[in-house]
Protein backbone atom coordinates (compact mmCIF):
# COMPACT_ATOMS: atom_id res chain seq x y z
CA UNK A 1 0.00 0.00 0.00
CA UNK A 2 2.79 2.41 0.90
CA UNK A 3 4.61 1.56 -2.30
CA UNK A 4 1.51 2.40 -4.39
CA UNK A 5 1.06 5.71 -2.59
CA UNK A 6 4.65 6.74 -3.19
CA UNK A 7 4.40 5.73 -6.83
CA UNK A 8 1.23 7.78 -7.35
CA UNK A 9 2.73 10.79 -5.59
CA UNK A 10 5.85 10.56 -7.75
CA UNK A 11 3.78 10.35 -10.93
CA UNK A 12 1.72 13.40 -9.94
CA UNK A 13 4.83 15.37 -9.01
CA UNK A 14 6.50 14.49 -12.32
CA UNK A 15 3.37 15.55 -14.17
CA UNK A 16 3.44 18.93 -12.45
CA UNK A 17 7.11 19.39 -13.17
CA UNK A 18 6.39 18.83 -16.86
CA UNK A 19 3.57 21.40 -16.96
CA UNK A 20 4.31 24.11 -19.49
CA UNK A 21 5.32 27.26 -17.52
CA UNK A 22 3.70 29.40 -20.23
CA UNK A 23 0.37 27.69 -19.57
CA UNK A 24 0.70 28.32 -15.85
CA UNK A 25 1.52 31.98 -16.48
CA UNK A 26 -1.45 32.25 -18.82
CA UNK A 27 -3.70 30.69 -16.16
CA UNK A 28 -2.48 33.25 -13.62
CA UNK A 29 -3.25 36.05 -16.09
CA UNK A 30 -6.78 34.77 -16.81
CA UNK A 31 -7.49 34.29 -13.10
CA UNK A 32 -6.35 37.87 -12.47
CA UNK A 33 -8.61 39.05 -15.29
CA UNK A 34 -11.57 37.17 -13.79
CA UNK A 35 -10.76 38.33 -10.26
CA UNK A 36 -10.29 41.91 -11.43
CA UNK A 37 -6.80 42.44 -10.07
CA UNK A 38 -3.48 40.75 -9.42
CA UNK A 39 -3.36 39.38 -5.86
CA UNK A 40 -0.55 41.22 -4.09
CA UNK A 41 -1.59 41.17 -0.42
CA UNK A 42 -2.94 38.68 2.13
CA UNK A 43 -6.43 40.17 1.91
CA UNK A 44 -6.35 39.81 -1.90
CA UNK A 45 -5.62 36.11 -1.53
CA UNK A 46 -8.37 35.74 1.09
CA UNK A 47 -10.88 37.33 -1.29
CA UNK A 48 -9.67 35.27 -4.25
CA UNK A 49 -9.98 32.02 -2.28
CA UNK A 50 -13.52 32.97 -1.27
CA UNK A 51 -14.50 33.93 -4.82
CA UNK A 52 -13.10 30.67 -6.23
CA UNK A 53 -15.18 28.70 -3.72
CA UNK A 54 -18.29 30.79 -4.47
CA UNK A 55 -17.89 30.21 -8.21
CA UNK A 56 -16.82 26.55 -8.32
CA UNK A 57 -17.95 25.04 -5.03
CA UNK A 58 -14.37 23.87 -4.46
CA UNK A 59 -11.84 25.40 -2.11
CA UNK A 60 -8.28 26.42 -2.91
CA UNK A 61 -6.43 27.37 0.25
CA UNK A 62 -4.90 30.80 0.70
CA UNK A 63 -1.44 29.30 1.25
CA UNK A 64 -1.74 27.38 -2.03
CA UNK A 65 -2.69 30.53 -3.91
CA UNK A 66 0.21 32.43 -2.36
CA UNK A 67 2.63 29.74 -3.53
CA UNK A 68 1.13 29.68 -7.02
CA UNK A 69 1.64 33.44 -7.40
CA UNK A 70 5.09 33.36 -5.85
CA UNK A 71 3.98 35.51 -2.90
CA UNK A 72 5.44 32.77 -0.71
CA UNK A 73 8.54 31.03 -2.04
CA UNK A 74 8.13 27.30 -2.51
CA UNK A 75 9.62 24.59 -4.75
CA UNK A 76 6.09 23.42 -5.50
CA UNK A 77 3.96 25.27 -8.05
CA UNK A 78 0.46 23.83 -7.78
CA UNK A 79 -1.11 20.50 -6.89
CA UNK A 80 -2.87 18.26 -9.38
CA UNK A 81 -6.21 19.33 -7.83
CA UNK A 82 -5.56 23.08 -7.87
CA UNK A 83 -5.22 23.53 -11.63
CA UNK A 84 -8.64 22.06 -12.53
CA UNK A 85 -10.34 24.24 -9.91
CA UNK A 86 -8.65 27.39 -11.19
CA UNK A 87 -9.57 26.38 -14.74
CA UNK A 88 -13.23 26.01 -13.72
CA UNK A 89 -13.08 29.37 -11.95
CA UNK A 90 -12.18 31.09 -15.23
CA UNK A 91 -14.89 29.33 -17.21
CA UNK A 92 -13.43 26.05 -18.46
CA UNK A 93 -14.58 22.50 -17.77
CA UNK A 94 -11.23 21.35 -16.42
CA UNK A 95 -7.47 21.81 -16.80
CA UNK A 96 -7.32 19.78 -20.03
CA UNK A 97 -10.03 21.98 -21.54
CA UNK A 98 -8.09 25.09 -20.54
CA UNK A 99 -4.91 23.72 -22.08
CA UNK A 100 -6.68 22.78 -25.31
CA UNK A 101 -7.73 26.43 -25.76
CA UNK A 102 -4.24 27.74 -25.07
CA UNK A 103 -2.29 28.31 -28.27
CA UNK A 104 0.79 30.03 -26.89
CA UNK A 105 2.80 32.90 -28.29
CA UNK A 106 2.51 31.77 -31.89
CA UNK A 107 -1.17 32.68 -31.88
CA UNK A 108 -0.71 36.23 -30.65
CA UNK A 109 -1.40 39.15 -32.95
CA UNK A 110 -3.89 41.86 -33.82
CA UNK A 111 -7.63 41.55 -34.14
CA UNK A 112 -9.97 43.42 -36.46
CA UNK A 113 -13.04 42.05 -34.64
CA UNK A 114 -15.35 44.38 -32.79
CA UNK A 115 -13.97 45.38 -29.40
CA UNK A 116 -15.79 47.44 -26.81
CA UNK A 117 -13.76 48.99 -24.00
CA UNK A 118 -16.09 49.99 -21.18
CA UNK A 119 -14.06 52.97 -20.01
CA UNK A 120 -14.43 54.59 -23.44
CA UNK A 121 -18.24 54.56 -23.28
CA UNK A 122 -20.09 57.43 -21.68
CA UNK A 123 -22.81 56.83 -19.05
CA UNK A 124 -26.13 56.23 -20.77
CA UNK A 125 -24.58 54.15 -23.55
CA UNK A 126 -26.42 50.90 -24.26
CA UNK A 127 -24.76 47.60 -25.22
CA UNK A 128 -26.22 44.46 -26.80
CA UNK A 129 -24.38 41.14 -26.35
CA UNK A 130 -25.39 37.78 -27.86
CA UNK A 131 -23.59 34.41 -27.80
CA UNK A 132 -26.37 32.08 -28.93
CA UNK A 133 -29.63 32.87 -30.69
CA UNK A 134 -31.52 32.40 -27.43
CA UNK A 135 -28.88 33.76 -25.04
CA UNK A 136 -28.39 37.51 -24.98
CA UNK A 137 -28.62 40.59 -22.82
CA UNK A 138 -28.83 44.35 -23.04
CA UNK A 139 -26.93 46.67 -20.72
CA UNK A 140 -26.77 50.36 -20.00
CA UNK A 141 -23.70 52.04 -18.58
CA UNK A 142 -24.55 53.83 -15.36
CA UNK A 143 -21.20 54.91 -13.96
CA UNK A 144 -17.52 55.27 -14.83
CA UNK A 145 -15.33 53.52 -15.56
CA UNK A 146 -17.10 50.17 -16.12
CA UNK A 147 -20.40 49.89 -14.21
CA UNK A 148 -23.47 48.65 -16.10
CA UNK A 149 -27.05 47.72 -15.33
CA UNK A 150 -28.77 44.82 -17.08
CA UNK A 151 -31.93 46.12 -18.76
CA UNK A 152 -33.00 42.94 -20.59
CA UNK A 153 -31.79 39.32 -20.62
CA UNK A 154 -32.82 36.01 -22.15
CA UNK A 155 -31.96 32.48 -20.98
CA UNK A 156 -29.00 33.56 -18.85
CA UNK A 157 -28.51 33.87 -15.09
CA UNK A 158 -28.10 37.64 -15.11
CA UNK A 159 -31.45 39.38 -14.64
CA UNK A 160 -32.79 42.89 -15.35
CA UNK A 161 -31.70 45.40 -12.69
CA UNK A 162 -28.51 43.44 -11.87
CA UNK A 163 -25.47 45.71 -11.55
CA UNK A 164 -22.19 44.43 -13.01
CA UNK A 165 -18.63 45.56 -13.77
CA UNK A 166 -17.39 44.88 -17.31
CA UNK A 167 -13.97 45.89 -18.61
CA UNK A 168 -13.97 44.77 -22.26
CA UNK A 169 -16.18 42.88 -24.71
CA UNK A 170 -14.75 41.15 -27.77
CA UNK A 171 -16.29 38.99 -30.49
CA UNK A 172 -15.19 35.37 -30.04
CA UNK A 173 -14.26 35.76 -26.36
CA UNK A 174 -16.11 34.87 -23.16
CA UNK A 175 -18.55 37.32 -21.57
CA UNK A 176 -17.09 38.26 -18.19
CA UNK A 177 -18.92 40.39 -15.63
CA UNK A 178 -17.36 41.01 -12.21
CA UNK A 179 -18.81 42.19 -8.89
CA UNK A 180 -22.37 41.28 -9.89
CA UNK A 181 -24.92 42.76 -7.49
CA UNK A 182 -28.61 41.86 -7.15
CA UNK A 183 -30.74 43.67 -4.58
CA UNK A 184 -27.63 44.54 -2.62
CA UNK A 185 -26.33 40.95 -2.63
CA UNK A 186 -22.89 40.24 -4.08
CA UNK A 187 -23.23 37.38 -6.60
CA UNK A 188 -19.53 37.26 -7.51
CA UNK A 189 -18.33 36.85 -11.10
CA UNK A 190 -20.56 35.78 -14.00
CA UNK A 191 -19.03 34.02 -17.01
CA UNK A 192 -21.06 33.45 -20.16
CA UNK A 193 -20.35 32.32 -23.72
CA UNK A 194 -17.87 29.75 -22.43
CA UNK A 195 -18.33 27.40 -25.38
CA UNK A 196 -19.18 29.69 -28.30
CA UNK A 197 -17.68 33.04 -27.40
CA UNK A 198 -19.57 36.27 -28.04
CA UNK A 199 -21.14 36.14 -31.51
CA UNK A 200 -22.86 39.51 -31.80
CA UNK A 201 -21.89 42.81 -30.19
CA UNK A 202 -23.18 46.34 -30.70
CA UNK A 203 -23.63 49.58 -28.80
CA UNK A 204 -25.31 52.97 -29.00
CA UNK A 205 -24.14 56.19 -27.34
PDB file of N, CA, C and O in Angstrom, residues 63-96:
ATOM      1  N   UNK A  63      -2.877  29.603   1.345  1.00  0.00           N
ATOM      2  CA  UNK A  63      -1.444  29.301   1.254  1.00  0.00           C
ATOM      3  C   UNK A  63      -1.084  28.729  -0.113  1.00  0.00           C
ATOM      4  O   UNK A  63      -0.012  29.026  -0.655  1.00  0.00           O
ATOM      5  N   UNK A  64      -1.979  27.928  -0.689  1.00  0.00           N
ATOM      6  CA  UNK A  64      -1.745  27.376  -2.028  1.00  0.00           C
ATOM      7  C   UNK A  64      -1.713  28.482  -3.067  1.00  0.00           C
ATOM      8  O   UNK A  64      -0.854  28.506  -3.962  1.00  0.00           O
ATOM      9  N   UNK A  65      -2.647  29.411  -2.970  1.00  0.00           N
ATOM     10  CA  UNK A  65      -2.686  30.535  -3.915  1.00  0.00           C
ATOM     11  C   UNK A  65      -1.433  31.395  -3.782  1.00  0.00           C
ATOM     12  O   UNK A  65      -0.874  31.850  -4.792  1.00  0.00           O
ATOM     13  N   UNK A  66      -1.000  31.626  -2.562  1.00  0.00           N
ATOM     14  CA  UNK A  66       0.213  32.430  -2.355  1.00  0.00           C
ATOM     15  C   UNK A  66       1.422  31.768  -2.998  1.00  0.00           C
ATOM     16  O   UNK A  66       2.269  32.449  -3.603  1.00  0.00           O
ATOM     17  N   UNK A  67       1.514  30.448  -2.897  1.00  0.00           N
ATOM     18  CA  UNK A  67       2.629  29.740  -3.529  1.00  0.00           C
ATOM     19  C   UNK A  67       2.529  29.816  -5.045  1.00  0.00           C
ATOM     20  O   UNK A  67       3.534  30.006  -5.734  1.00  0.00           O
ATOM     21  N   UNK A  68       1.319  29.680  -5.569  1.00  0.00           N
ATOM     22  CA  UNK A  68       1.126  29.677  -7.020  1.00  0.00           C
ATOM     23  C   UNK A  68       1.514  31.017  -7.634  1.00  0.00           C
ATOM     24  O   UNK A  68       2.028  31.078  -8.748  1.00  0.00           O
ATOM     25  N   UNK A  69       1.279  32.104  -6.895  1.00  0.00           N
ATOM     26  CA  UNK A  69       1.636  33.445  -7.401  1.00  0.00           C
ATOM     27  C   UNK A  69       3.039  33.871  -6.977  1.00  0.00           C
ATOM     28  O   UNK A  69       3.450  34.978  -7.273  1.00  0.00           O
ATOM     29  N   UNK A  70       3.731  33.027  -6.251  1.00  0.00           N
ATOM     30  CA  UNK A  70       5.091  33.365  -5.848  1.00  0.00           C
ATOM     31  C   UNK A  70       5.150  34.352  -4.704  1.00  0.00           C
ATOM     32  O   UNK A  70       6.216  34.897  -4.400  1.00  0.00           O
ATOM     33  N   UNK A  71       4.001  34.601  -4.057  1.00  0.00           N
ATOM     34  CA  UNK A  71       3.979  35.507  -2.903  1.00  0.00           C
ATOM     35  C   UNK A  71       4.741  34.877  -1.749  1.00  0.00           C
ATOM     36  O   UNK A  71       5.367  35.573  -0.955  1.00  0.00           O
ATOM     37  N   UNK A  72       4.651  33.554  -1.668  1.00  0.00           N
ATOM     38  CA  UNK A  72       5.443  32.771  -0.707  1.00  0.00           C
ATOM     39  C   UNK A  72       6.323  31.838  -1.509  1.00  0.00           C
ATOM     40  O   UNK A  72       5.840  31.103  -2.373  1.00  0.00           O
ATOM     41  N   UNK A  73       7.610  31.858  -1.283  1.00  0.00           N
ATOM     42  CA  UNK A  73       8.537  31.034  -2.037  1.00  0.00           C
ATOM     43  C   UNK A  73       8.362  29.567  -1.675  1.00  0.00           C
ATOM     44  O   UNK A  73       8.267  29.207  -0.498  1.00  0.00           O
ATOM     45  N   UNK A  74       8.300  28.724  -2.709  1.00  0.00           N
ATOM     46  CA  UNK A  74       8.127  27.295  -2.506  1.00  0.00           C
ATOM     47  C   UNK A  74       8.619  26.560  -3.740  1.00  0.00           C
ATOM     48  O   UNK A  74       8.472  27.060  -4.858  1.00  0.00           O
ATOM     49  N   UNK A  75       9.196  25.371  -3.582  1.00  0.00           N
ATOM     50  CA  UNK A  75       9.623  24.593  -4.746  1.00  0.00           C
ATOM     51  C   UNK A  75       8.458  23.972  -5.491  1.00  0.00           C
ATOM     52  O   UNK A  75       8.615  23.472  -6.599  1.00  0.00           O
ATOM     53  N   UNK A  76       7.254  24.016  -4.880  1.00  0.00           N
ATOM     54  CA  UNK A  76       6.086  23.415  -5.505  1.00  0.00           C
ATOM     55  C   UNK A  76       5.219  24.509  -6.120  1.00  0.00           C
ATOM     56  O   UNK A  76       4.958  25.532  -5.508  1.00  0.00           O
ATOM     57  N   UNK A  77       4.721  24.254  -7.332  1.00  0.00           N
ATOM     58  CA  UNK A  77       3.963  25.269  -8.055  1.00  0.00           C
ATOM     59  C   UNK A  77       2.476  25.179  -7.772  1.00  0.00           C
ATOM     60  O   UNK A  77       1.855  26.112  -7.330  1.00  0.00           O
ATOM     61  N   UNK A  78       1.881  24.035  -8.036  1.00  0.00           N
ATOM     62  CA  UNK A  78       0.463  23.831  -7.783  1.00  0.00           C
ATOM     63  C   UNK A  78       0.215  22.336  -7.716  1.00  0.00           C
ATOM     64  O   UNK A  78       0.933  21.558  -8.330  1.00  0.00           O
ATOM     65  N   UNK A  79      -0.797  21.919  -6.969  1.00  0.00           N
ATOM     66  CA  UNK A  79      -1.110  20.500  -6.891  1.00  0.00           C
ATOM     67  C   UNK A  79      -1.962  20.084  -8.077  1.00  0.00           C
ATOM     68  O   UNK A  79      -2.513  20.917  -8.794  1.00  0.00           O
ATOM     69  N   UNK A  80      -2.096  18.770  -8.253  1.00  0.00           N
ATOM     70  CA  UNK A  80      -2.875  18.258  -9.381  1.00  0.00           C
ATOM     71  C   UNK A  80      -4.356  18.575  -9.233  1.00  0.00           C
ATOM     72  O   UNK A  80      -5.105  18.466 -10.196  1.00  0.00           O
ATOM     73  N   UNK A  81      -4.806  18.959  -8.017  1.00  0.00           N
ATOM     74  CA  UNK A  81      -6.206  19.325  -7.832  1.00  0.00           C
ATOM     75  C   UNK A  81      -6.440  20.826  -7.988  1.00  0.00           C
ATOM     76  O   UNK A  81      -7.558  21.252  -8.275  1.00  0.00           O
ATOM     77  N   UNK A  82      -5.408  21.626  -7.802  1.00  0.00           N
ATOM     78  CA  UNK A  82      -5.564  23.080  -7.867  1.00  0.00           C
ATOM     79  C   UNK A  82      -5.831  23.564  -9.287  1.00  0.00           C
ATOM     80  O   UNK A  82      -6.713  24.407  -9.512  1.00  0.00           O
ATOM     81  N   UNK A  83      -5.101  23.048 -10.254  1.00  0.00           N
ATOM     82  CA  UNK A  83      -5.217  23.534 -11.628  1.00  0.00           C
ATOM     83  C   UNK A  83      -6.623  23.353 -12.203  1.00  0.00           C
ATOM     84  O   UNK A  83      -7.157  24.289 -12.815  1.00  0.00           O
ATOM     85  N   UNK A  84      -7.274  22.184 -12.021  1.00  0.00           N
ATOM     86  CA  UNK A  84      -8.643  22.058 -12.532  1.00  0.00           C
ATOM     87  C   UNK A  84      -9.622  23.036 -11.886  1.00  0.00           C
ATOM     88  O   UNK A  84     -10.521  23.551 -12.553  1.00  0.00           O
ATOM     89  N   UNK A  85      -9.436  23.308 -10.588  1.00  0.00           N
ATOM     90  CA  UNK A  85     -10.341  24.244  -9.908  1.00  0.00           C
ATOM     91  C   UNK A  85     -10.148  25.653 -10.452  1.00  0.00           C
ATOM     92  O   UNK A  85     -11.129  26.370 -10.730  1.00  0.00           O
ATOM     93  N   UNK A  86      -8.896  26.069 -10.632  1.00  0.00           N
ATOM     94  CA  UNK A  86      -8.646  27.392 -11.189  1.00  0.00           C
ATOM     95  C   UNK A  86      -9.171  27.475 -12.617  1.00  0.00           C
ATOM     96  O   UNK A  86      -9.695  28.526 -13.032  1.00  0.00           O
ATOM     97  N   UNK A  87      -9.036  26.393 -13.374  1.00  0.00           N
ATOM     98  CA  UNK A  87      -9.567  26.380 -14.742  1.00  0.00           C
ATOM     99  C   UNK A  87     -11.080  26.539 -14.733  1.00  0.00           C
ATOM    100  O   UNK A  87     -11.642  27.277 -15.565  1.00  0.00           O
ATOM    101  N   UNK A  88     -11.768  25.865 -13.808  1.00  0.00           N
ATOM    102  CA  UNK A  88     -13.227  26.011 -13.720  1.00  0.00           C
ATOM    103  C   UNK A  88     -13.601  27.428 -13.285  1.00  0.00           C
ATOM    104  O   UNK A  88     -14.613  27.981 -13.741  1.00  0.00           O
ATOM    105  N   UNK A  89     -12.820  28.007 -12.413  1.00  0.00           N
ATOM    106  CA  UNK A  89     -13.082  29.371 -11.953  1.00  0.00           C
ATOM    107  C   UNK A  89     -13.110  30.360 -13.112  1.00  0.00           C
ATOM    108  O   UNK A  89     -13.905  31.301 -13.130  1.00  0.00           O
ATOM    109  N   UNK A  90     -12.240  30.150 -14.108  1.00  0.00           N
ATOM    110  CA  UNK A  90     -12.177  31.095 -15.233  1.00  0.00           C
ATOM    111  C   UNK A  90     -13.034  30.655 -16.411  1.00  0.00           C
ATOM    112  O   UNK A  90     -12.937  31.213 -17.505  1.00  0.00           O
ATOM    113  N   UNK A  91     -13.880  29.636 -16.201  1.00  0.00           N
ATOM    114  CA  UNK A  91     -14.885  29.328 -17.207  1.00  0.00           C
ATOM    115  C   UNK A  91     -14.676  28.082 -18.029  1.00  0.00           C
ATOM    116  O   UNK A  91     -15.444  27.834 -18.971  1.00  0.00           O
ATOM    117  N   UNK A  92     -13.674  27.266 -17.698  1.00  0.00           N
ATOM    118  CA  UNK A  92     -13.425  26.048 -18.456  1.00  0.00           C
ATOM    119  C   UNK A  92     -13.885  24.825 -17.677  1.00  0.00           C
ATOM    120  O   UNK A  92     -14.053  24.877 -16.459  1.00  0.00           O
ATOM    121  N   UNK A  93     -14.088  23.717 -18.394  1.00  0.00           N
ATOM    122  CA  UNK A  93     -14.584  22.504 -17.767  1.00  0.00           C
ATOM    123  C   UNK A  93     -13.555  21.922 -16.815  1.00  0.00           C
ATOM    124  O   UNK A  93     -13.891  21.450 -15.726  1.00  0.00           O
ATOM    125  N   UNK A  94     -12.303  21.914 -17.235  1.00  0.00           N
ATOM    126  CA  UNK A  94     -11.228  21.346 -16.419  1.00  0.00           C
ATOM    127  C   UNK A  94      -9.888  21.850 -16.958  1.00  0.00           C
ATOM    128  O   UNK A  94      -9.837  22.668 -17.884  1.00  0.00           O
ATOM    129  N   UNK A  95      -8.800  21.368 -16.395  1.00  0.00           N
ATOM    130  CA  UNK A  95      -7.470  21.805 -16.803  1.00  0.00           C
ATOM    131  C   UNK A  95      -7.166  21.417 -18.247  1.00  0.00           C
ATOM    132  O   UNK A  95      -6.588  22.195 -18.995  1.00  0.00           O
ATOM    133  N   UNK A  96      -7.559  20.209 -18.649  1.00  0.00           N
ATOM    134  CA  UNK A  96      -7.317  19.779 -20.032  1.00  0.00           C
ATOM    135  C   UNK A  96      -8.042  20.681 -21.018  1.00  0.00           C
ATOM    136  O   UNK A  96      -7.513  21.012 -22.082  1.00  0.00           O
TER     137      UNK A  96
END
